[in-house]
Coordinates of C-alpha atoms and ligand atoms in Angstrom, one line a residue:
X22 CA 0.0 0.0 0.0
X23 CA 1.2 3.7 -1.2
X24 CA 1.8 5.5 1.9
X25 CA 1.0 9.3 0.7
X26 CA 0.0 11.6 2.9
X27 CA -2.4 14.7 1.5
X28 CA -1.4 18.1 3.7
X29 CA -2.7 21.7 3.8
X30 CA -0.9 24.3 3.5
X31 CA -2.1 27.4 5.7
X32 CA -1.7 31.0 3.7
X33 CA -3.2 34.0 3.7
X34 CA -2.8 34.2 -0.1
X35 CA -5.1 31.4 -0.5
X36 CA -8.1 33.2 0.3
X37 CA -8.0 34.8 -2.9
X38 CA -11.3 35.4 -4.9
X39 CA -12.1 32.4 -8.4
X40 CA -10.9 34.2 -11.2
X41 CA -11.5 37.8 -9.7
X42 CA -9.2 40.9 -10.8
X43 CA -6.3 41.1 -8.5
X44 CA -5.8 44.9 -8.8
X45 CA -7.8 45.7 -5.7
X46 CA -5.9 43.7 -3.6
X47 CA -2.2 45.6 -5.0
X48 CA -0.9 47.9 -2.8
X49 CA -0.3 50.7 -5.4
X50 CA -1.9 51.3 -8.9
X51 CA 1.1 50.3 -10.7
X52 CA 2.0 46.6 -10.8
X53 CA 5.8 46.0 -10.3
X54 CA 8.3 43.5 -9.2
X55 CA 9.6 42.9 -6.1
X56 CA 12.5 45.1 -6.1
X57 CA 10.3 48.0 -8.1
X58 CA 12.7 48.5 -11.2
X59 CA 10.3 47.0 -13.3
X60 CA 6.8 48.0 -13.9
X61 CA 4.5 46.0 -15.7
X62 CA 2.4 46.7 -18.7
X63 CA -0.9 45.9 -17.3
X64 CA -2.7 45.4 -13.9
X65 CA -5.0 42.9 -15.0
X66 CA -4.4 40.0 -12.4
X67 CA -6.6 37.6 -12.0
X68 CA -6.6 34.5 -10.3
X69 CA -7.5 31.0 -10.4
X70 CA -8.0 28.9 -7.5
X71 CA -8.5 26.1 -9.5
X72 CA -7.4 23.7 -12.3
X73 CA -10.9 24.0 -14.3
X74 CA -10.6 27.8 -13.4
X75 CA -7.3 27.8 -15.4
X76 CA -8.4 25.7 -18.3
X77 CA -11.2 28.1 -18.9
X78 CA -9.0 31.1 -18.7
X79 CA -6.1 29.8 -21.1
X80 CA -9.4 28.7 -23.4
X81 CA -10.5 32.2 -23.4
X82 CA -8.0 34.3 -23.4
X83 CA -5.7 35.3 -26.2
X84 CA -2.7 36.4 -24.9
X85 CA -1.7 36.7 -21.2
X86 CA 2.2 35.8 -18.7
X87 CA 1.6 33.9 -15.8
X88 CA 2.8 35.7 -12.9
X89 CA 4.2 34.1 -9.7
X90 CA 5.5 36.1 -6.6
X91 CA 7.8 38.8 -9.2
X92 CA 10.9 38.3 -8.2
X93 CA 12.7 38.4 -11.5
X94 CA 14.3 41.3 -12.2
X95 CA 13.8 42.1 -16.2
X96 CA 10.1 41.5 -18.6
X97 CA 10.1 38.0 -18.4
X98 CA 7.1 37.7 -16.4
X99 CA 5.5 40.8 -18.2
X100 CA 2.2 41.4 -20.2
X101 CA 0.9 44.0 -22.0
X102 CA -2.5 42.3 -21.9
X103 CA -3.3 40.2 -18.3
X104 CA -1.7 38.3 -16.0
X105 CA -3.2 35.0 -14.4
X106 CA -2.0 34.1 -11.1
X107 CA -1.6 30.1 -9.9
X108 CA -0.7 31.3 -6.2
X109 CA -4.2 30.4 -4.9
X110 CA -4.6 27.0 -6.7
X111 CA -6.2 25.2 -3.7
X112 CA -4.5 22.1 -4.6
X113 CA -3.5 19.7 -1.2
X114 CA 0.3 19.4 -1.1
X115 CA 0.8 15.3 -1.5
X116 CA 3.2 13.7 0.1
X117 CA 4.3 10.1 -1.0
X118 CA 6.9 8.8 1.5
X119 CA 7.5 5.4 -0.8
X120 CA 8.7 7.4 -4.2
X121 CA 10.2 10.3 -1.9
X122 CA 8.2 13.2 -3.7
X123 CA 6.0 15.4 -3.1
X124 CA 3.5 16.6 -5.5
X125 CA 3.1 20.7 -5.1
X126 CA 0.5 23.3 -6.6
X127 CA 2.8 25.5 -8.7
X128 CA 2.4 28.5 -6.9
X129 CA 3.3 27.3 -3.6
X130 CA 6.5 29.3 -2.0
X131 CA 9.3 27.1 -1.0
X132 CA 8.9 29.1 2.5
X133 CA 5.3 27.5 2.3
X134 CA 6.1 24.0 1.6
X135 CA 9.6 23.5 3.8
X136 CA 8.0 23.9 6.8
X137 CA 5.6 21.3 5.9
X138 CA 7.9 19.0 4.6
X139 CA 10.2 19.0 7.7
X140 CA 7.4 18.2 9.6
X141 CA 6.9 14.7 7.9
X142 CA 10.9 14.1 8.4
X143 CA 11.3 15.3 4.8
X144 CA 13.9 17.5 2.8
X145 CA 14.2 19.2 -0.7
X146 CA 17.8 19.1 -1.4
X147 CA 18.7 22.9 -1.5
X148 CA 17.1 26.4 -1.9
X149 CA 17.8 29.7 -3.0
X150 CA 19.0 32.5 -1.4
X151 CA 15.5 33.3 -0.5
X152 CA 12.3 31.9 0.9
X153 CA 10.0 33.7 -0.8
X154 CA 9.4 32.9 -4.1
X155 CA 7.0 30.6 -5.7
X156 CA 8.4 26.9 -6.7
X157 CA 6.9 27.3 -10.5
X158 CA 8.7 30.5 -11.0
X159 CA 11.7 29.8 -9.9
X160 CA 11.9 26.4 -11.7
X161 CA 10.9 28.2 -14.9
X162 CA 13.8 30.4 -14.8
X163 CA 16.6 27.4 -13.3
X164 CA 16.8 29.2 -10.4
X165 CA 20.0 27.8 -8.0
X166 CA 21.4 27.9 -5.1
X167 CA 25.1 26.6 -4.4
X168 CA 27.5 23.0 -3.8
X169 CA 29.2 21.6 -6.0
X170 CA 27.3 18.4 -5.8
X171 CA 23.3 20.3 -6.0
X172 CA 22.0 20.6 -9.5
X173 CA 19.3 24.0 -9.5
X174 CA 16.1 23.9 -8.2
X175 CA 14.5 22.6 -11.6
X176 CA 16.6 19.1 -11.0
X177 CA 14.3 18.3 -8.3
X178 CA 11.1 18.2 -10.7
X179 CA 10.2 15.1 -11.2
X180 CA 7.0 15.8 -12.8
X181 CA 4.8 18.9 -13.7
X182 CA 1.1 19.3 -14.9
X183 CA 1.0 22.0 -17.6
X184 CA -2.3 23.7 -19.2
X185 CA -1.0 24.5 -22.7
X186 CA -2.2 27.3 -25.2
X187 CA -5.5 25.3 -26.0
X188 CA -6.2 24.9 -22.5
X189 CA -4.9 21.0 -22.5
X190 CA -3.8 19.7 -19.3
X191 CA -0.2 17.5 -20.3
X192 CA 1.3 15.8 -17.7
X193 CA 5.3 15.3 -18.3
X194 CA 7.4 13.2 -16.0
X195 CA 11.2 12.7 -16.0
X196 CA 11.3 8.6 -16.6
X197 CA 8.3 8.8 -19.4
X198 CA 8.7 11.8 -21.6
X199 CA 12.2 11.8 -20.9
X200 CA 13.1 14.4 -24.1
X201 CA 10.2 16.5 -23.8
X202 CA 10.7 16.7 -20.2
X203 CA 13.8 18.3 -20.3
X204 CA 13.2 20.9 -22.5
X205 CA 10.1 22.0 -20.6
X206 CA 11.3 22.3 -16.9
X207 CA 12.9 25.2 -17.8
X208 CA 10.5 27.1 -19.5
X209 CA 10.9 31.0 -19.4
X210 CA 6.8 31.0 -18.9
X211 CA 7.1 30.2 -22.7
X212 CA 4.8 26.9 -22.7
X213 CA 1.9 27.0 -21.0
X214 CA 0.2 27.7 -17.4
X215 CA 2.4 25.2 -15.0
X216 CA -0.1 23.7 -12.3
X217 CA 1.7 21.3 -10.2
X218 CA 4.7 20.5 -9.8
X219 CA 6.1 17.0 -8.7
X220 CA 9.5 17.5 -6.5
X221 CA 12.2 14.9 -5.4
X222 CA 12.7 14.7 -1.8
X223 CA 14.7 13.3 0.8
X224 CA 15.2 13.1 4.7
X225 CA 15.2 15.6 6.8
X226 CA 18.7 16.9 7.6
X227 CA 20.3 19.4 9.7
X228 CA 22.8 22.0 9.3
X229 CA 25.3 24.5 10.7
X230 CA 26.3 27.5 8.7
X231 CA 29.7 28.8 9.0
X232 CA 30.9 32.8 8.1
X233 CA 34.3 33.9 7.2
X234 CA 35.6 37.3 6.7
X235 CA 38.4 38.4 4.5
X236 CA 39.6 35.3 2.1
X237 CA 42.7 36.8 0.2
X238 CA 41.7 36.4 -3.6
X239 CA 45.3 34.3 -3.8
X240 CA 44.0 31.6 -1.7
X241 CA 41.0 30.8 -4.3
X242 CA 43.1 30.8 -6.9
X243 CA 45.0 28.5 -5.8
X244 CA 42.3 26.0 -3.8
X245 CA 38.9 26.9 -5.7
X246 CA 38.0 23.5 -5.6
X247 CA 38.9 23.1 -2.3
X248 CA 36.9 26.0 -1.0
X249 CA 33.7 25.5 -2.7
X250 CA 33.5 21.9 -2.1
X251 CA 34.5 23.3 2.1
X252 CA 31.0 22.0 3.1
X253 CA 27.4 21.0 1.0
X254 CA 26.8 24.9 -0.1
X255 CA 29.4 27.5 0.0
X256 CA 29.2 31.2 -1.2
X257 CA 31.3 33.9 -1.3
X258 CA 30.9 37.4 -1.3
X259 CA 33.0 40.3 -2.8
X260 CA 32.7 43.8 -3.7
X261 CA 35.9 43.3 -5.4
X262 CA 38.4 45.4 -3.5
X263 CA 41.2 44.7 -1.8
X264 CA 41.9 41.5 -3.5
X265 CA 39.7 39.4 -1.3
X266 CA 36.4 37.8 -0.7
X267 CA 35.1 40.0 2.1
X268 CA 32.8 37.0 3.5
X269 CA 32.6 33.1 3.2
X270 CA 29.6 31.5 4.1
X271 CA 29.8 27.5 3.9
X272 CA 26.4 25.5 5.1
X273 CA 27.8 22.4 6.6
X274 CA 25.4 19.2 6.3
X275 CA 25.4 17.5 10.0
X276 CA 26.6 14.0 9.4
X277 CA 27.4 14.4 5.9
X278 CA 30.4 17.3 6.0
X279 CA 33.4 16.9 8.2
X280 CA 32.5 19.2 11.7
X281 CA 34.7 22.2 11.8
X282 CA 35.6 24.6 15.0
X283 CA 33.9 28.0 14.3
X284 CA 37.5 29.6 15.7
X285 CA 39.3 27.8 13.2
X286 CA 40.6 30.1 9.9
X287 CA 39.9 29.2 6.8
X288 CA 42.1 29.3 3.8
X289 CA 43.8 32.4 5.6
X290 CA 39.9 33.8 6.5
X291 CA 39.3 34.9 10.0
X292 CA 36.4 33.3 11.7
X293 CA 32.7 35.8 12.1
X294 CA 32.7 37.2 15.7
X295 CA 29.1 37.7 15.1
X296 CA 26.2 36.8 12.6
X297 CA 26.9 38.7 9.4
X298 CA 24.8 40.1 6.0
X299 CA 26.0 39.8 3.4
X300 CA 26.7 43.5 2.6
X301 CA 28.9 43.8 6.1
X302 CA 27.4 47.3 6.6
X303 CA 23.8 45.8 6.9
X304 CA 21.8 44.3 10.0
X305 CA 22.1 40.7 10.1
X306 CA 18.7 40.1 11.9
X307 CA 17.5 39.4 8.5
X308 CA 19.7 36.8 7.8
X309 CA 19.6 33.1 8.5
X310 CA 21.2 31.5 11.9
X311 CA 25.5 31.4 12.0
X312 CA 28.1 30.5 14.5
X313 CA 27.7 26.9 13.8
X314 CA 24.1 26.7 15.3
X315 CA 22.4 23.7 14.5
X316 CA 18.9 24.1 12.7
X317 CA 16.7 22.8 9.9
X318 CA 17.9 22.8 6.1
X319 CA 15.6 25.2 5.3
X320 CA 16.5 27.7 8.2
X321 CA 20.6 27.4 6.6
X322 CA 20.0 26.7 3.4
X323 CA 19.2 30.4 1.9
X324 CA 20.7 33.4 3.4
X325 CA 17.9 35.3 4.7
X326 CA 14.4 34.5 6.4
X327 CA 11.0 33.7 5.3
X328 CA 9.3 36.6 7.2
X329 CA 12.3 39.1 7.0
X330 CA 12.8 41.7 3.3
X331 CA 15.6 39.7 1.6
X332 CA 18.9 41.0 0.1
X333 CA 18.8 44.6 0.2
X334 CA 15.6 45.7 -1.3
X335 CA 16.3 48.4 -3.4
X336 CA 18.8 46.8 -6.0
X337 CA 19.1 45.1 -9.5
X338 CA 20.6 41.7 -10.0
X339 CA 22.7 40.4 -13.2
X340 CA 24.3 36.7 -12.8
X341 CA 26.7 35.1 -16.0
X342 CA 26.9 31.5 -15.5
X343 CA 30.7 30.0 -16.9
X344 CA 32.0 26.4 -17.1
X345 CA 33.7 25.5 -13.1
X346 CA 36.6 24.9 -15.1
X347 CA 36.9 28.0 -16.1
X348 CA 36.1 29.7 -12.8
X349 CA 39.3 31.3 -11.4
X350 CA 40.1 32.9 -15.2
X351 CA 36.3 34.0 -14.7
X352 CA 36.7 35.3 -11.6
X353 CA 39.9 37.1 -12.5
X354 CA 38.8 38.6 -15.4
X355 CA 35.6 40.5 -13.3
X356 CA 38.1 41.2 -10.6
X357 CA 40.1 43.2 -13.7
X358 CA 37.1 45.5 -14.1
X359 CA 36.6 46.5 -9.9
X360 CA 37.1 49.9 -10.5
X361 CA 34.4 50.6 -13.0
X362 CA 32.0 47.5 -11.0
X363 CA 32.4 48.3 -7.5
X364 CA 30.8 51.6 -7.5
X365 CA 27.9 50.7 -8.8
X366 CA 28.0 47.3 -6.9
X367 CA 26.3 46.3 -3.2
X368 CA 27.9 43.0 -3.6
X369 CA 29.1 39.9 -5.7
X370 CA 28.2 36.7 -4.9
X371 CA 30.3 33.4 -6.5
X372 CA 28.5 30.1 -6.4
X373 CA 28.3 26.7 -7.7
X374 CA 26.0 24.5 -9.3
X375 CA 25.9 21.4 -10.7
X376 CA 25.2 19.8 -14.5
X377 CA 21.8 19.0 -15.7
X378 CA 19.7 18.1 -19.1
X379 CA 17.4 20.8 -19.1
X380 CA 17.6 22.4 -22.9
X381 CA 17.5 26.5 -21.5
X382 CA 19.0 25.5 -18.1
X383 CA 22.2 28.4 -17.6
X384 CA 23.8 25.0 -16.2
X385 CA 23.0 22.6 -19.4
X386 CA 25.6 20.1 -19.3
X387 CA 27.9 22.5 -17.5
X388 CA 29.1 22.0 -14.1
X389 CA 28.9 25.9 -13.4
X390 CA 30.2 29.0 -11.1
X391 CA 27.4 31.4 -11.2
X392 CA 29.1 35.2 -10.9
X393 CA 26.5 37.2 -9.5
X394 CA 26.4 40.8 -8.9
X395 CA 23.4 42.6 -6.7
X396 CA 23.6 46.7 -8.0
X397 CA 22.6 49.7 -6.6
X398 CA 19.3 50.8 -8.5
X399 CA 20.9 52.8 -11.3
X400 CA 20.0 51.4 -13.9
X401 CA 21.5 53.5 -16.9
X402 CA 24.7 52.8 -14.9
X403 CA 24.5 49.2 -14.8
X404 CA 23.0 49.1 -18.4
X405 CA 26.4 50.1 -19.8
X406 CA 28.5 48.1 -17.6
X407 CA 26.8 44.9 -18.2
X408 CA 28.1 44.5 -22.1
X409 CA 31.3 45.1 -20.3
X410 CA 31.3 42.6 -18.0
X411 CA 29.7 40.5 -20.9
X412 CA 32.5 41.3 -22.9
X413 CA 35.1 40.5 -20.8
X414 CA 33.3 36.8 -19.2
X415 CA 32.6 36.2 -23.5
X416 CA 35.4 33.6 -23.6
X417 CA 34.1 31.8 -21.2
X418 CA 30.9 31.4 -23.0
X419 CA 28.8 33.3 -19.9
X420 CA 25.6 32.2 -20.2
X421 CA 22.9 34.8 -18.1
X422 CA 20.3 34.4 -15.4
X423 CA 17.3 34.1 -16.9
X424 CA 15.3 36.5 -14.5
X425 CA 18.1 39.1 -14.0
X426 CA 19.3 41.5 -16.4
X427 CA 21.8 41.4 -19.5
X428 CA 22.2 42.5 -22.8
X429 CA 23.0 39.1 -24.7
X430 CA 21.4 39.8 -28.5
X431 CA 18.9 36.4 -29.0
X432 CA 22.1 35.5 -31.7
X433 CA 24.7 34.9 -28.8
X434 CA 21.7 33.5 -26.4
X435 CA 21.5 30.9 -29.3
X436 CA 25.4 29.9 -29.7
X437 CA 25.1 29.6 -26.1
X438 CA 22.3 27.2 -25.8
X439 CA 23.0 24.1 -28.2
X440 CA 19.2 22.8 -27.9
X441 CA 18.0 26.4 -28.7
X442 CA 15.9 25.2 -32.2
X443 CA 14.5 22.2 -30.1
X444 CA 12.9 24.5 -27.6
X445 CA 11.7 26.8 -29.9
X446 CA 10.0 23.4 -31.8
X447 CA 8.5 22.4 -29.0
X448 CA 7.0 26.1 -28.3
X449 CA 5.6 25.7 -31.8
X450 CA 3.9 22.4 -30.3
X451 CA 2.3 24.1 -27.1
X452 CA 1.8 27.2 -28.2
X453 CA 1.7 27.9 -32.0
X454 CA 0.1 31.4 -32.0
X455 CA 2.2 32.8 -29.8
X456 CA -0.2 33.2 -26.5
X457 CA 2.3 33.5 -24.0
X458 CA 5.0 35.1 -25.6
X459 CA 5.7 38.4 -24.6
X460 CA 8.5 40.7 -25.8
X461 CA 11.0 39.0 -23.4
X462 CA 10.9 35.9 -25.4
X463 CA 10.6 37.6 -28.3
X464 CA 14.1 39.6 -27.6
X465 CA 16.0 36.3 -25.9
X466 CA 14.9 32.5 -27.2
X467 CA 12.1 33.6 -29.6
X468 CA 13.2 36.0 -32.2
X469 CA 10.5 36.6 -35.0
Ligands
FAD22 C1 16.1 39.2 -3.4 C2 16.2 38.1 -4.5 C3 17.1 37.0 -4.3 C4 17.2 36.1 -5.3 N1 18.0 35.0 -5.1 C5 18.2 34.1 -6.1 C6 19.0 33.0 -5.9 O1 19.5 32.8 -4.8 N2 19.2 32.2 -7.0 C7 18.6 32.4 -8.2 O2 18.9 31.6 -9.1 N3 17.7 33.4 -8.4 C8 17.5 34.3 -7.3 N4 16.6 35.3 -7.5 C9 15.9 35.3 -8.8 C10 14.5 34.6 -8.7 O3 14.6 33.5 -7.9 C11 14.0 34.1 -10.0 O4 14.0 35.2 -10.9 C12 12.7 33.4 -10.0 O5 12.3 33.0 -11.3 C13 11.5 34.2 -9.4 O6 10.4 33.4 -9.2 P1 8.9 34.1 -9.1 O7 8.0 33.1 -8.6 O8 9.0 35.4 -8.5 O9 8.6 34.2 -10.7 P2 8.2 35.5 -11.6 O10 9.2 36.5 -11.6 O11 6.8 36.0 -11.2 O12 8.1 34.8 -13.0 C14 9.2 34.2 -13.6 C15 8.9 33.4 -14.9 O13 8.1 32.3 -14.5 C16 6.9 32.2 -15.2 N5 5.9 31.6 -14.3 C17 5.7 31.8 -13.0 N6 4.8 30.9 -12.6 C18 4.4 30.2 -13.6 C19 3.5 29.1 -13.8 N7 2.7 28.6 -12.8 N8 3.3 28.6 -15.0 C20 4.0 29.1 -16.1 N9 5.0 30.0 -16.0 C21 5.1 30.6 -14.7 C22 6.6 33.7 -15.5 O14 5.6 33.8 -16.5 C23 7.9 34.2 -15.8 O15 8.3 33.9 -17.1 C24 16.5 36.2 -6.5 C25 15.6 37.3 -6.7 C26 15.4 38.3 -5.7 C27 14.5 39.4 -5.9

């Protein structure tokens, strides 16, 4: 007998009226993203609490984006026409403890679901640096977190339900539609309205996260490997100066990584007196527990908590993606530029991620370093240093983040992505008039 449990999930965001405009409910007329750098082209939101409700919208309607919690950064999400919103799907979260999944409606927030999957002795196997955005949005985009060993956030789909432009539901799984599959995990909201989502899971573990401060830039160079494979996830923070990462965080798994002595250096780094943000100058309380204090994975994994603003709030993110073999050249060749990046710069953040199959995944058969940088909100600033920095990472064959901001023309987006022409193919398949392209797609994977 199957043991799968069905749980609720309790949020306030499920009280949200069947298929009702949104706009009342918005805090200001204008509809923006989370960081406010990006308004969109409409305020027609509506939602659907349910899968008919969904099916009856994508029949009807001739052009609309799904929107999930708006945390990306550039259009990708936008519409000049309407918006639907799957956050309210009133779907049970299903838990089945023999396959180890756990079966998700798509616009569930991974600070939603953990919670409930700890409580069942269960796991997801990492997160990003935030709580707070929805599972379906961020597999859409491959969003990641860091260890060597962790593919993104997409390699834990095992399974999705997808409404597509004719309002058919297809269900896609990982062992039976193994090629379709892995072009549509990573969709860019190109394919259809994503309704559940089927994750991999795995027992509950703990963890003890670990800060550093002041890694000389000599030291990675000479033990990259060594440092980012220091414990399950390991980041590290820069603003460039000084030749040195200004803070090492490595998120220890208890039983798994070797146990290390918070007053121990490391690589030459001096051990945190105290917990620490990531931008030094800013209040930790935000931020996730240090010191080597045991908790949860999902109260270490990302850097900052569920009920606190992440980051730094006002900002704009960009984040190339280069081969890990390649990662110290990578790294040097951004440290090169520090004078025209770090005043524009709150701060970089170097991770890794690990190979996967999916077709528009920034990782695609690429064990990766992900060079992020988090800017100040200028964006006529920024919009002339990224070709820069895209210049100078071009060797490396930098491929973006999908819901930050770059300047890639759709030409170098396609050398970059070999099973570019397969995507857009199966685009044709799901959505052949074009009913959730918007002018994102249009300027990135789908040119006209
Ligand atoms: C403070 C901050 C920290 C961040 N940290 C990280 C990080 O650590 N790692 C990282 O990789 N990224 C990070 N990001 C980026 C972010 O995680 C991604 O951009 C993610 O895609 C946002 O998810 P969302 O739910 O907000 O999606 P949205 O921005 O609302 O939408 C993203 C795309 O998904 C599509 N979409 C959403 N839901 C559905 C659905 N149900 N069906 C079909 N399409 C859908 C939208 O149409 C759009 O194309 C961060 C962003 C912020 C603001």
């Amino acid at each position: 007998m199957k043991k799968r449990t069905f749980l609720k999930l309790s949020s306030a965001a499920m009280a949200a009226p069947m298929l009702a405009p949104l706009t009342d409910l918005l805090p200001a007329e204008k509809l923006k993203n989370w960081a406010g750098n990006y308004e969109y082209g409409t305020t027609n939101l509506y939602s659907a609490k349910t899968l008919d409700q969904v099916k009856a919208f994508v029949k009807k309607e001739e052009k609309f984006k799904v929107l999930g919690t708006r945390h990306c950064f550039n259009g990708i999400a936008d519409s000049d026409r309407q918006f639907l919103s799957v956050l309210a799907l009133e779907e049970a979260v299903d838990l089945d403890k023999d396959s180890q999944t756990v079966t998700v409606p798509a616009g569930v927030k991974y600070g939603q679901l953990a919670p409930v999957l700890e409580k069942r002795g269960f796991a997801l196997h990492n997160l990003a640096s935030l709580p707070h955005i929805s599972v379906a949005g961020a597999c859409a985009t491959a969003t990641h977190g860091s260890g060597v060993k962790n593919g993104n956030l997409s390699t834990a789909v095992t399974a999705m339900e997808l409404v597509t432009a004719k309002g058919e539901v297809v269900q896609l799984s990982r062992t039976r539609d193994k090629n379709t599959f892995e072009g549509a995990v990573v969709h860019l909201g190109g394919l259809g309205v994503v309704t559940k989502v089927t994750l991999q899971v795995q027992p509950t573990f703990q963890m003890r996260q670990y800060v550093y401060e002041n890694l000389p830039l000599d030291q990675l160079k000479d033990h990259f490997e060594e440092i980012m494979s220091a414990g399950y996830s390991v980041s590290l923070f820069t603003d460039w100066q000084k030749k040195r990462i200004s803070e090492v965080w490595v998120k220890n798994r208890m039983g798994k990584d070797k146990d290390r002595n918070q007053k121990d250096t490391f690589f030459g780094a001096t051990p945190a007196k105290r917990n620490l943000h990531p931008i030094v100058e800013l209040s930790a309380e935000n931020c996730t527990e240090q010191m080597g204090v045991a908790g949860p994975w999902y109260e270490r994994l990302p850097h900052f908590k569920m009920g606190f603003t992440p980051s730094s709030g006002k900002e704009l993110q960009s984040e190339y993606f280069v081969d890990r073999k390649n990662a110290v050249e990578a790294i040097l060749a951004v440290e090169k530029l520090r004078n025209q990046v770090s005043p524009h710069l709150f701060i970089t953040e170097l991770r890794t991620i690990d190979k996967d199959n999916f077709w528009l995944s920034p990782c695609y058969e690429r064990a990766s370093l992900a060079i992020h940088f988090t800017w100040k909100q200028d964006w006529p600033a920024v919009r002339k240093l990224l070709p820069v920095i895209e210049r100078e990472l071009a060797p490396f064959q930098a491929r973006p983040h999908w819901g930050k901001l770059f300047t890639l023309t759709p030409d170098r987006l396609e050398s970059l992505y070999p099973k570019m022409q397969a995507f857009r193919q199966l685009v044709k398949q799901y959505d052949p008039k074009g009913k959730f392209r918007n002018e994102f797609l249009g300027k990135t994977v789908l040119p006209a």
